Coordinates of N, CA and C in Angstrom, one line a residue:
X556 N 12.2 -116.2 -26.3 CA 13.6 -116.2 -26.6 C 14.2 -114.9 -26.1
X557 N 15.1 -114.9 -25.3 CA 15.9 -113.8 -24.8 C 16.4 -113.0 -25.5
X558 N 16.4 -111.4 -25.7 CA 16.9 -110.4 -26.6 C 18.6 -110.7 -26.4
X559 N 19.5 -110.7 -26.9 CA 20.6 -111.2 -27.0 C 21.7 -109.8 -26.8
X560 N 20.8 -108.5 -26.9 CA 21.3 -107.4 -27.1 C 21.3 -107.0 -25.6
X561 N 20.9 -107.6 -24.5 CA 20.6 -106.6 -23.4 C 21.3 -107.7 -22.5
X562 N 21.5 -109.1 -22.6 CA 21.6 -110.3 -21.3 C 23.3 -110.5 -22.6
X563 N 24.2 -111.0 -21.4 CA 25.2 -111.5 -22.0 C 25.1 -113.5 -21.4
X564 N 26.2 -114.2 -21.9 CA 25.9 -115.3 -22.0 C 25.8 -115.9 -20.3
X565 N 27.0 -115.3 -19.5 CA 26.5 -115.3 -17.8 C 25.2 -114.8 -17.4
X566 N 24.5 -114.1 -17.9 CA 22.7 -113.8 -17.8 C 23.1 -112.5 -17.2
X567 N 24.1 -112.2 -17.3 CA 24.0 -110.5 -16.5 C 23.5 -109.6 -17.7
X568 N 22.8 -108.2 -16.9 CA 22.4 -106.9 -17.6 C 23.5 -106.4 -18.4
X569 N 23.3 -106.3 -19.6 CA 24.2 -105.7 -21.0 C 23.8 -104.3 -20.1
X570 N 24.9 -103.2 -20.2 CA 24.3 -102.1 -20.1 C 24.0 -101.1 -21.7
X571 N 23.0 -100.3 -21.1 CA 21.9 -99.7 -22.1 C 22.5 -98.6 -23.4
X572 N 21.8 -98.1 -23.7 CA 22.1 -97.8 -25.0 C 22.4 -95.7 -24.4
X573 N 21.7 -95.3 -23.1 CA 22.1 -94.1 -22.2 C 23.5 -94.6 -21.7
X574 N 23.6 -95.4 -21.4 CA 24.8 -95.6 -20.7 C 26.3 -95.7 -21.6
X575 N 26.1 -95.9 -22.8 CA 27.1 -95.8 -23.8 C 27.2 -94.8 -24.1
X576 N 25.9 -93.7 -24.2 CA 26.1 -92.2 -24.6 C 26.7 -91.3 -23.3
X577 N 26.6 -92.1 -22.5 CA 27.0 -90.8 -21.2 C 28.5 -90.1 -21.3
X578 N 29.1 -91.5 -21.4 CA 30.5 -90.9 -21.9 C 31.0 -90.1 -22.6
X579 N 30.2 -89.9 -24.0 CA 30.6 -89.0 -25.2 C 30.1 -87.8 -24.9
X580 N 29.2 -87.9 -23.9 CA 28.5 -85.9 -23.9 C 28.8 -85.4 -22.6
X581 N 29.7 -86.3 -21.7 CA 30.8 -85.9 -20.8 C 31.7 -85.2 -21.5
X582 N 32.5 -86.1 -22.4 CA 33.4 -85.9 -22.6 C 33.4 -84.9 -23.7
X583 N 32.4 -84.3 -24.0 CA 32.5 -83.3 -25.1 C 32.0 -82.2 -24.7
X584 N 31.6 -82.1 -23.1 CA 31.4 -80.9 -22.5 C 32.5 -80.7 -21.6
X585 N 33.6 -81.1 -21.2 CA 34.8 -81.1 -20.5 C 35.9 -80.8 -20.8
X586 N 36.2 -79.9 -20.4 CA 37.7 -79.1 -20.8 C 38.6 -79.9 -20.8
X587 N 39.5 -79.6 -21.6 CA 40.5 -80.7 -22.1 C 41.8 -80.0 -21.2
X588 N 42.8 -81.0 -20.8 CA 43.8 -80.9 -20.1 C 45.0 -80.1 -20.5
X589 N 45.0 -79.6 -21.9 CA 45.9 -79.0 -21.9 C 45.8 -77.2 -21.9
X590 N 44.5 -76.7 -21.9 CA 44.2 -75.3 -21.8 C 42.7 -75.5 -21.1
X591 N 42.4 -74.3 -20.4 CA 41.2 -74.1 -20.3 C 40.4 -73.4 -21.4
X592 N 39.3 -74.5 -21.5 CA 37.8 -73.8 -22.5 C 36.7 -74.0 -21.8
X593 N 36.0 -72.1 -22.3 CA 34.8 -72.2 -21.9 C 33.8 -73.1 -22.0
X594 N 33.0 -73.1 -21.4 CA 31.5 -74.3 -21.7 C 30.4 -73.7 -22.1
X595 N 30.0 -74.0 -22.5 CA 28.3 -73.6 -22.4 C 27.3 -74.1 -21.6
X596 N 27.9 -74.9 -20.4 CA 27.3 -75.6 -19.1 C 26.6 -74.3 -18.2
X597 N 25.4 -74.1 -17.8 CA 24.9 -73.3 -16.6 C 25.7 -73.9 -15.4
X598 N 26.2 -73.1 -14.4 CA 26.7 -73.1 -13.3 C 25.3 -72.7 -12.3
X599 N 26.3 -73.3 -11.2 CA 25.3 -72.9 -10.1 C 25.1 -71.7 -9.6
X600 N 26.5 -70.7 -9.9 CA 26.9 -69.5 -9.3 C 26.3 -68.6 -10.8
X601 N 26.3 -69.2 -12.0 CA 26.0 -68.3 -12.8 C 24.7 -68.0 -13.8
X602 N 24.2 -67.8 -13.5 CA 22.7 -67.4 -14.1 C 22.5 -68.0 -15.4
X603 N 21.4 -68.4 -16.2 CA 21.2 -68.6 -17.3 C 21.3 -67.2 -18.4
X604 N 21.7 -67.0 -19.3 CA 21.7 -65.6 -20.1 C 20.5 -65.6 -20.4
X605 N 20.1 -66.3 -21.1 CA 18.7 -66.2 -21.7 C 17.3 -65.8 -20.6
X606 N 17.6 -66.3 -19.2 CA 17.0 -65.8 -18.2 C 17.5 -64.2 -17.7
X607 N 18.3 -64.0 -17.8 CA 18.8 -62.7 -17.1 C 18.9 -61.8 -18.5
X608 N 18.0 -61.9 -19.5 CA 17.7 -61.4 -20.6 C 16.5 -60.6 -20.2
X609 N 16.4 -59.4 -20.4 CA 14.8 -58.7 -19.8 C 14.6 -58.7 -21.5
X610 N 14.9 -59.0 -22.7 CA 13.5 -59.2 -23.7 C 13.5 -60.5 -23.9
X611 N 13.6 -61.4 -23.3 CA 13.3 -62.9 -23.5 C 12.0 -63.2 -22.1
X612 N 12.9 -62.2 -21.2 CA 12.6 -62.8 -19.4 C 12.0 -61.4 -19.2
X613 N 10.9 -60.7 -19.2 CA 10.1 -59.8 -18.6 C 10.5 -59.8 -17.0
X614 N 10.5 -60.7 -16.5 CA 10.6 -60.5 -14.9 C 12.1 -60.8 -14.4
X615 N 13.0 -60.4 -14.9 CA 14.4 -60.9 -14.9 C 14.6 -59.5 -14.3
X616 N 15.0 -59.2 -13.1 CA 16.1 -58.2 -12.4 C 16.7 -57.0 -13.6
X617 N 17.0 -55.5 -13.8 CA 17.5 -55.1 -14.1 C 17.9 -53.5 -13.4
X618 N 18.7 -53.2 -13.9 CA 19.7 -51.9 -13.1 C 20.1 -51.4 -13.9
X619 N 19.1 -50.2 -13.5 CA 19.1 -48.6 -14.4 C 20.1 -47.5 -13.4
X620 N 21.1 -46.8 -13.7 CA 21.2 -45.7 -13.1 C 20.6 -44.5 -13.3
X621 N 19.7 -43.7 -12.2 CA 18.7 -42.8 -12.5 C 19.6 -41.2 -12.6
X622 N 19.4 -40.4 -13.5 CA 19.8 -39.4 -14.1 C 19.2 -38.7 -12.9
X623 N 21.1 -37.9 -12.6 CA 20.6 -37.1 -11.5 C 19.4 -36.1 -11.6
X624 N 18.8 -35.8 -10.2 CA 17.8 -34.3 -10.6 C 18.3 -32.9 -10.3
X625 N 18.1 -32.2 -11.3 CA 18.6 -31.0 -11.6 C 17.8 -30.1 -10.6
X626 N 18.5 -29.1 -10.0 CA 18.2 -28.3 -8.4 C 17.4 -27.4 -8.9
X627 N 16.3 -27.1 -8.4 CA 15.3 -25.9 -8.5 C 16.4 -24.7 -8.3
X628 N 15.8 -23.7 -8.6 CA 16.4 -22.2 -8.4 C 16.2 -22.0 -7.4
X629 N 16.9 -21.4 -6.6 CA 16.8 -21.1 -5.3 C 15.2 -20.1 -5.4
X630 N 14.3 -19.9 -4.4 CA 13.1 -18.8 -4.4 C 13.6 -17.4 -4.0
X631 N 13.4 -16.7 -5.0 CA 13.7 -15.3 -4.1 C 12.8 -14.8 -2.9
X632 N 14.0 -14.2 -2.0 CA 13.3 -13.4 -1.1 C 12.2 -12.7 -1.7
X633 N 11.2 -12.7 0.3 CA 10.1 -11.9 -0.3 C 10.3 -10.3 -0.8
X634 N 11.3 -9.7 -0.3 CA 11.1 -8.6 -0.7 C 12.0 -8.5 -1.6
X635 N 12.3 -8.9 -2.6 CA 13.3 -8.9 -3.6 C 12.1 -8.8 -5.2
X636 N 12.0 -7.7 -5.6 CA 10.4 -7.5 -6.8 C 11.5 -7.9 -7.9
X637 N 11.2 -8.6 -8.7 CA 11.8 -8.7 -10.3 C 11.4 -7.0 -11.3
X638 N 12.4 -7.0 -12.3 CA 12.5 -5.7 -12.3 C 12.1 -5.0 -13.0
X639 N 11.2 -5.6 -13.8 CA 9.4 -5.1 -14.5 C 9.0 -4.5 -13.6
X640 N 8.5 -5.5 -12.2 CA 8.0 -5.1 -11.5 C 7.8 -3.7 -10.5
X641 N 9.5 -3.7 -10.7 CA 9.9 -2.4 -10.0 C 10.0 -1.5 -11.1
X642 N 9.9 -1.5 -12.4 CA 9.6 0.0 -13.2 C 8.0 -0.1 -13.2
X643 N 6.9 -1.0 -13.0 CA 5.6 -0.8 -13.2 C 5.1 -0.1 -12.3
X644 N 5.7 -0.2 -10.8 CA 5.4 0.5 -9.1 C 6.2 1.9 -9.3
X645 N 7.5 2.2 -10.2 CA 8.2 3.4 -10.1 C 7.2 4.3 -11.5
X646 N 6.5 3.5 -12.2 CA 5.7 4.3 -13.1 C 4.6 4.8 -12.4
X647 N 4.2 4.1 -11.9 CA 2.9 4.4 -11.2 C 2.9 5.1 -10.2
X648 N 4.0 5.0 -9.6 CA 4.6 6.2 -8.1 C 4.6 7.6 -8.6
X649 N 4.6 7.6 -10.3 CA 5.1 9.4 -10.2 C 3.8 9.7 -10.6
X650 N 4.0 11.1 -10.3 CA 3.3 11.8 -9.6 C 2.3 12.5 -11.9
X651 N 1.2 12.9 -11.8 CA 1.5 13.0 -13.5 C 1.6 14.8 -13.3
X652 N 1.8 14.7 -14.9 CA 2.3 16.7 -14.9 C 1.1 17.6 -14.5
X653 N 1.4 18.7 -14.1 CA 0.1 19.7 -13.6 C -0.3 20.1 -14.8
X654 N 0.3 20.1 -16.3 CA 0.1 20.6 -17.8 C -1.4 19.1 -17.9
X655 N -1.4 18.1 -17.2 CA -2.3 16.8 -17.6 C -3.9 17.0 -17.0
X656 N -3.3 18.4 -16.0 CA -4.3 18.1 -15.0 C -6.0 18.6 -15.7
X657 N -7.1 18.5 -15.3 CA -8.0 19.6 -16.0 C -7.7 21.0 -16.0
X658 N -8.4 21.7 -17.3 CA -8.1 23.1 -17.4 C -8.3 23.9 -16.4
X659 N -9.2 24.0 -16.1 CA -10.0 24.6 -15.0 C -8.6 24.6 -14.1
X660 N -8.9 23.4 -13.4 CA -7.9 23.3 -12.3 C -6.9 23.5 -12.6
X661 N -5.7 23.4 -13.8 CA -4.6 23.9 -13.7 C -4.4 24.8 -13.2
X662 N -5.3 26.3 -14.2 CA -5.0 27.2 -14.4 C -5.7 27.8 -13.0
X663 N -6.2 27.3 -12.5 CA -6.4 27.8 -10.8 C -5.5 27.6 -9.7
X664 N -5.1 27.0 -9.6 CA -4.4 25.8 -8.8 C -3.0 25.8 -9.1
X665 N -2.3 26.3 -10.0 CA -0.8 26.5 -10.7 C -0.6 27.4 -11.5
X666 N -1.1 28.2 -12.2 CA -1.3 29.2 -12.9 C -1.3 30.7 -12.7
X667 N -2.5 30.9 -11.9 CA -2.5 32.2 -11.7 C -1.3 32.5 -10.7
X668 N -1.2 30.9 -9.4 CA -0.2 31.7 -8.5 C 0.9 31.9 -8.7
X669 N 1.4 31.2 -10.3 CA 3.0 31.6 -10.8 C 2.7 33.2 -11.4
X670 N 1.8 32.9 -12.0 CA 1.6 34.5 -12.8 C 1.7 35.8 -12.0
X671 N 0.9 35.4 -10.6 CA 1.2 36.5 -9.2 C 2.3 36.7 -9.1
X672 N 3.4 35.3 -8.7 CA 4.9 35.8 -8.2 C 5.7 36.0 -9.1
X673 N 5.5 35.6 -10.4 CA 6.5 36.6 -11.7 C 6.5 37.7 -11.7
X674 N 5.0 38.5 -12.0 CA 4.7 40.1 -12.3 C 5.3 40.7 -11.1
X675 N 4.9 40.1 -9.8 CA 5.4 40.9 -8.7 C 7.3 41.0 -8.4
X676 N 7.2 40.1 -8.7 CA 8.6 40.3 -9.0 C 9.3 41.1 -9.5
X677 N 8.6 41.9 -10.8 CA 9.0 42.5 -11.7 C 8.6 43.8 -11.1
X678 N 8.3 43.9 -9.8 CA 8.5 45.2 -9.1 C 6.8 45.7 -9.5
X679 N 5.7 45.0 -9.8 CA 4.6 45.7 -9.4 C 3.7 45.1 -8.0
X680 N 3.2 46.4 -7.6 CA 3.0 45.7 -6.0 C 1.3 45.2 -6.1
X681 N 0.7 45.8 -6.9 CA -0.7 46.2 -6.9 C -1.5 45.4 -8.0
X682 N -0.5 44.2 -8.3 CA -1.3 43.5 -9.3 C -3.1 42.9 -8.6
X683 N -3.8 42.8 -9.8 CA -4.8 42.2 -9.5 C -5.2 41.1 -10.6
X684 N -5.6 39.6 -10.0 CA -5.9 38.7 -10.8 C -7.2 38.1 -10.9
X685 N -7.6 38.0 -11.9 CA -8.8 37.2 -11.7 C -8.6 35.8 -12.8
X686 N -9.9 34.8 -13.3 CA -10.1 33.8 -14.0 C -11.6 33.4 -14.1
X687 N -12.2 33.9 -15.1 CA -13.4 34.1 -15.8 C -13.9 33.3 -17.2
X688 N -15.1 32.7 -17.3 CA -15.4 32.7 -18.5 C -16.4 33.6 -19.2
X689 N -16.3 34.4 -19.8 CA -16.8 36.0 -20.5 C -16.8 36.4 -21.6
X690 N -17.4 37.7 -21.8 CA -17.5 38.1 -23.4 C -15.9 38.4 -23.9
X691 N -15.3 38.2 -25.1 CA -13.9 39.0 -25.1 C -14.4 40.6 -25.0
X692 N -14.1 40.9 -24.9 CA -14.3 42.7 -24.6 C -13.3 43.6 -25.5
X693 N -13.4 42.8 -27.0 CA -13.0 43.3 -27.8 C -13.8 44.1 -29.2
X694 N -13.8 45.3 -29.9 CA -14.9 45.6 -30.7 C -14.9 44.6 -31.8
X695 N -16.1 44.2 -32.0 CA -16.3 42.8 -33.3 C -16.7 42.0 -32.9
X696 N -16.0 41.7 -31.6 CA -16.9 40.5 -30.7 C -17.7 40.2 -30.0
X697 N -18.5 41.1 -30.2 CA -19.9 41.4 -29.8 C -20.4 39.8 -29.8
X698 N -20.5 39.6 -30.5 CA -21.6 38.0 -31.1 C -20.9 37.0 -31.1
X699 N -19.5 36.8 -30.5 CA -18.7 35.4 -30.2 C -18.8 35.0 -28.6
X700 N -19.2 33.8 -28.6 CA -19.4 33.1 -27.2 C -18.2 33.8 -26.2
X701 N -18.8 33.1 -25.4 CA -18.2 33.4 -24.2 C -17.2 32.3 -23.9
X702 N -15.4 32.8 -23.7 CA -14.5 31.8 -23.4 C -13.8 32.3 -21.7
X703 N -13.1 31.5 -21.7 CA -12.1 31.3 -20.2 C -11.1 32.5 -21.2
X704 N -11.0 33.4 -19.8 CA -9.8 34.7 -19.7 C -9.1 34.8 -18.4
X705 N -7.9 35.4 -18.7 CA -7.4 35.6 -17.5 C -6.5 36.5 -17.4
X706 N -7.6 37.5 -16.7 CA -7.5 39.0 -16.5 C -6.8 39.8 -15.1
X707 N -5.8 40.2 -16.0 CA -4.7 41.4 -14.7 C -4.6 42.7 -15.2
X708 N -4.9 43.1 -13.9 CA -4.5 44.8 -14.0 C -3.9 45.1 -12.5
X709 N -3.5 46.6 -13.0 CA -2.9 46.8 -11.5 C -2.7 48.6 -12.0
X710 N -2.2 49.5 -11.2 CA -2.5 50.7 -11.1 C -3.7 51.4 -11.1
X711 N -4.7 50.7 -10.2 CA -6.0 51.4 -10.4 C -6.9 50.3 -11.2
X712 N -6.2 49.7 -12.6 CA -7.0 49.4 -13.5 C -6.5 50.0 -14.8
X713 N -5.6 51.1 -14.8 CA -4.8 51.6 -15.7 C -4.5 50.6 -16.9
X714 N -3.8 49.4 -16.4 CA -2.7 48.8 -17.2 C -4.0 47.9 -17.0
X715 N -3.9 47.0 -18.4 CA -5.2 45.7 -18.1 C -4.6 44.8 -19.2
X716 N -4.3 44.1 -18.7 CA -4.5 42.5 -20.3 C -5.4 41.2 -19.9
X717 N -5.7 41.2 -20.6 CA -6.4 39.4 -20.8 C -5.6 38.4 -21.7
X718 N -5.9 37.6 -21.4 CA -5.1 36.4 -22.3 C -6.7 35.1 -22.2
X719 N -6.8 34.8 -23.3 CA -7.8 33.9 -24.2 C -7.4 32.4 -24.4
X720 N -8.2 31.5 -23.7 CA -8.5 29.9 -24.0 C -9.8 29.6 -25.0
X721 N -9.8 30.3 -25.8 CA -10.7 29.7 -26.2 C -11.5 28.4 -26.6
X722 N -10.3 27.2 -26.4 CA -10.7 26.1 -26.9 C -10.8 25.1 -25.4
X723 N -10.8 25.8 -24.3 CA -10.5 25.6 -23.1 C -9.3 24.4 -23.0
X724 N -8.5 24.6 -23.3 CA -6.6 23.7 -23.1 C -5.9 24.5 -23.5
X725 N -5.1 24.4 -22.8 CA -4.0 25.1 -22.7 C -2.8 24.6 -23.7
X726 N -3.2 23.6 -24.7 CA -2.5 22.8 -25.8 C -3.3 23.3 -27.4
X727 N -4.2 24.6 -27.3 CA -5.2 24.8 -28.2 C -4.8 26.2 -28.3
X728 N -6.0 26.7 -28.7 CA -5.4 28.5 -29.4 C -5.5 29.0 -27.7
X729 N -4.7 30.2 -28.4 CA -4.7 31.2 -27.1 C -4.4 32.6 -27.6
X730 N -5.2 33.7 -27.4 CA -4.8 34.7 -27.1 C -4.8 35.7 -26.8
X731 N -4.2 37.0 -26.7 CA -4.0 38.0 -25.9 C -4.1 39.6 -26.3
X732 N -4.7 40.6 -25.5 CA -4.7 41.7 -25.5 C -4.6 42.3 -24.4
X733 N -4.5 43.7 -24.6 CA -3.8 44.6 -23.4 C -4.6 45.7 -23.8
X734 N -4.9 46.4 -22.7 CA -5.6 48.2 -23.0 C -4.6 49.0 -21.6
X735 N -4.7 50.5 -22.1 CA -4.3 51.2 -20.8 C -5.1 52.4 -21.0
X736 N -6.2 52.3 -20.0 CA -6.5 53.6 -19.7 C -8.2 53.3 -20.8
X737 N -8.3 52.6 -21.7 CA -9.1 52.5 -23.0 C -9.7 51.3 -23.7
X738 N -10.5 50.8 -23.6 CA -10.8 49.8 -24.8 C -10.2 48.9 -25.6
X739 N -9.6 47.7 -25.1 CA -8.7 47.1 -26.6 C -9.2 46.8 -27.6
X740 N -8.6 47.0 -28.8 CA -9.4 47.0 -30.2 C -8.3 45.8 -31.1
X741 N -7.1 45.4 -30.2 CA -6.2 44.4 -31.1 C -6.9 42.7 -30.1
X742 N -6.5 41.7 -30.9 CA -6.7 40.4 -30.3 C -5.1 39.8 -31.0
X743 N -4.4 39.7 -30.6 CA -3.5 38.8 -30.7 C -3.4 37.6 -30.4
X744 N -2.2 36.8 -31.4 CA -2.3 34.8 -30.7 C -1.3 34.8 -30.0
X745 N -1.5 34.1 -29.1 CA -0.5 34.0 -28.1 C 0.4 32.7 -28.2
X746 N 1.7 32.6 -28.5 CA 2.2 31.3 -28.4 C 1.7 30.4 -29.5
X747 N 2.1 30.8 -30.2 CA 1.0 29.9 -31.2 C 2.5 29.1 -32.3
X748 N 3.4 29.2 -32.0 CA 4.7 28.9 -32.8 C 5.4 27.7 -32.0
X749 N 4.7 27.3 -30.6 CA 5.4 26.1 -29.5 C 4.3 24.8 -30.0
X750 N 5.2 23.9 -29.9 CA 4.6 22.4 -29.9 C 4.2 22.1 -28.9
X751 N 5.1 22.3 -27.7 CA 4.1 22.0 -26.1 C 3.7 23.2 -25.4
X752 N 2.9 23.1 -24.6 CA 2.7 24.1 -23.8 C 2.9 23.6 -22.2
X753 N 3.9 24.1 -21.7 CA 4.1 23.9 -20.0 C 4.2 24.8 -18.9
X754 N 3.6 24.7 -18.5 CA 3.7 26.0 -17.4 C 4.7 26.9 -16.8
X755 N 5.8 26.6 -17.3 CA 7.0 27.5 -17.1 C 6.6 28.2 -18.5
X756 N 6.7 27.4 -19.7 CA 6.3 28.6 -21.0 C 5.3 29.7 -21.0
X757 N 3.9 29.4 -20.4 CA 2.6 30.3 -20.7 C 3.4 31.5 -19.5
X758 N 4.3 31.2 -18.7 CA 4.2 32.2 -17.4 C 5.2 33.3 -18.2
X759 N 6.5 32.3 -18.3 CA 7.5 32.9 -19.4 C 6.8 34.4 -20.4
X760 N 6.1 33.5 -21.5 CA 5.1 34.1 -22.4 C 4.5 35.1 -22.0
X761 N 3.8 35.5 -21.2 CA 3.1 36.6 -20.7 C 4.2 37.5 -20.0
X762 N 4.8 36.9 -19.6 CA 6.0 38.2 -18.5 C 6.4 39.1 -20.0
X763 N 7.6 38.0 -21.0 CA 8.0 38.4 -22.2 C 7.2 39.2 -23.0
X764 N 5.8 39.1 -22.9 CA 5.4 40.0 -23.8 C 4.4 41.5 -23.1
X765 N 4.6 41.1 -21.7 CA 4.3 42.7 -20.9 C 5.7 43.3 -20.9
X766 N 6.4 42.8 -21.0 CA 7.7 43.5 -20.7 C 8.1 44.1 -22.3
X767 N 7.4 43.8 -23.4 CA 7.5 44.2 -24.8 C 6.9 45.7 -24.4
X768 N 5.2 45.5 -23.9 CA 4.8 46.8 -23.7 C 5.3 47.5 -22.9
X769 N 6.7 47.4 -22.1 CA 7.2 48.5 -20.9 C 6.3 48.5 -20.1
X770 N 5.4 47.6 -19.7 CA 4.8 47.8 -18.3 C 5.4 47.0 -16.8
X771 N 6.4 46.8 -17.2 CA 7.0 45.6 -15.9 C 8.8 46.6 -15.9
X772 N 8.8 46.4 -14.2 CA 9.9 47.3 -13.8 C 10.0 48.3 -13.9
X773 N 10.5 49.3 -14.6 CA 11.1 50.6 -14.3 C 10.0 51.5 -15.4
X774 N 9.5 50.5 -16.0 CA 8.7 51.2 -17.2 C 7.5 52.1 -16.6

């Protein structure tokens, strides 16, 4: 017996139970005539969201603008030294003090020859210098080692002083006697009241204190 739901009584095809629905889900995705509304229809021109989603769609297109890059410093020229650099080469360029140098050598080498052109200066023509390590040639000190002296005379031998390192530095003790004609029997300290000692001072220091005894100039 013939399903009565599909054949009508001419024996033609009833249409189907899709074909009744077509109409309703046209008609309920189609904008109505008196305004335009959106769909929720994919177009052909317009991408799926859900695909053009990069956390749904891992392989879905996206566009980053990349954060400009910030410019190196320009390099400096080679001969341009940073300015450490140039106080570490202007430290090391100077020259160090002749007061740094060894004793020995100062007082050979810068010492005696200022001591020459001060006294002489002072109007004696006949100075004589020497720089010895020896007995002091004082009475008492018979039995005290032997230190660095430095011994002038001039008139024959007349006028004579020595002046005493005993600690060999010229930053240590120092000191001084004088004889004329006789034996010295005083030991004096020389400078013993200065915190530095510089070689304009010791030269100073000995002129100042021959010139106490009146042996320099007119004396």
């Amino acid at each position: 017996m013939a399903d009565p739901t599909n054949h009508n009584e001419a024996g033609e095809v009833a249409p189907s139970t899709v074909d009744k629905q077509a109409p309703s889900v046209a008609e309920e995705h189609a904008p109505s005539t008196s305004e335009p509304v959106a769909t929720d229809l994919p177009t052909a021109n317009t991408p799926d969201p859900k695909a053009a989603n990069p956390k749904t769609n891992p392989n879905a297109a996206t566009t980053t603008t990349a954060a400009p890059k910030r410019e190196k410093p320009a390099a400096k020229a080679d001969g341009e030294e940073k300015p450490a650099a140039k106080a570490a080469a202007a430290k090391k360029e100077k020259a160090p003090a002749v007061e740094d140098k060894p004793f020995v050598e100062f007082i050979q080498q810068h010492y005696l020859p200022a001591v020459q052109t001060a006294i002489t200066q002072q109007g004696v023509a006949d100075l004589q210098l020497s720089f010895a390590k020896q007995k002091v040639p004082i009475s008492g000190f018979e039995s005290a080692e032997d230190c660095y002296q430095l011994v002038g005379s001039w008139q024959n031998g007349l006028r004579q002083f020595n002046l005493y390192f005993p600690d060999e530095d010229i930053q240590g003790k120092k000191g001084f006697s004088c004889n004329e004609g006789k034996k010295p029997s005083t030991l004096e300290s020389f400078l013993i009241d200065e915190r530095k000692i510089t070689l304009d001072l010791l030269v100073f220091g000995l002129v100042q204190r021959l010139n106490g005894q009146k042996w320099l100039g007119r004396n």
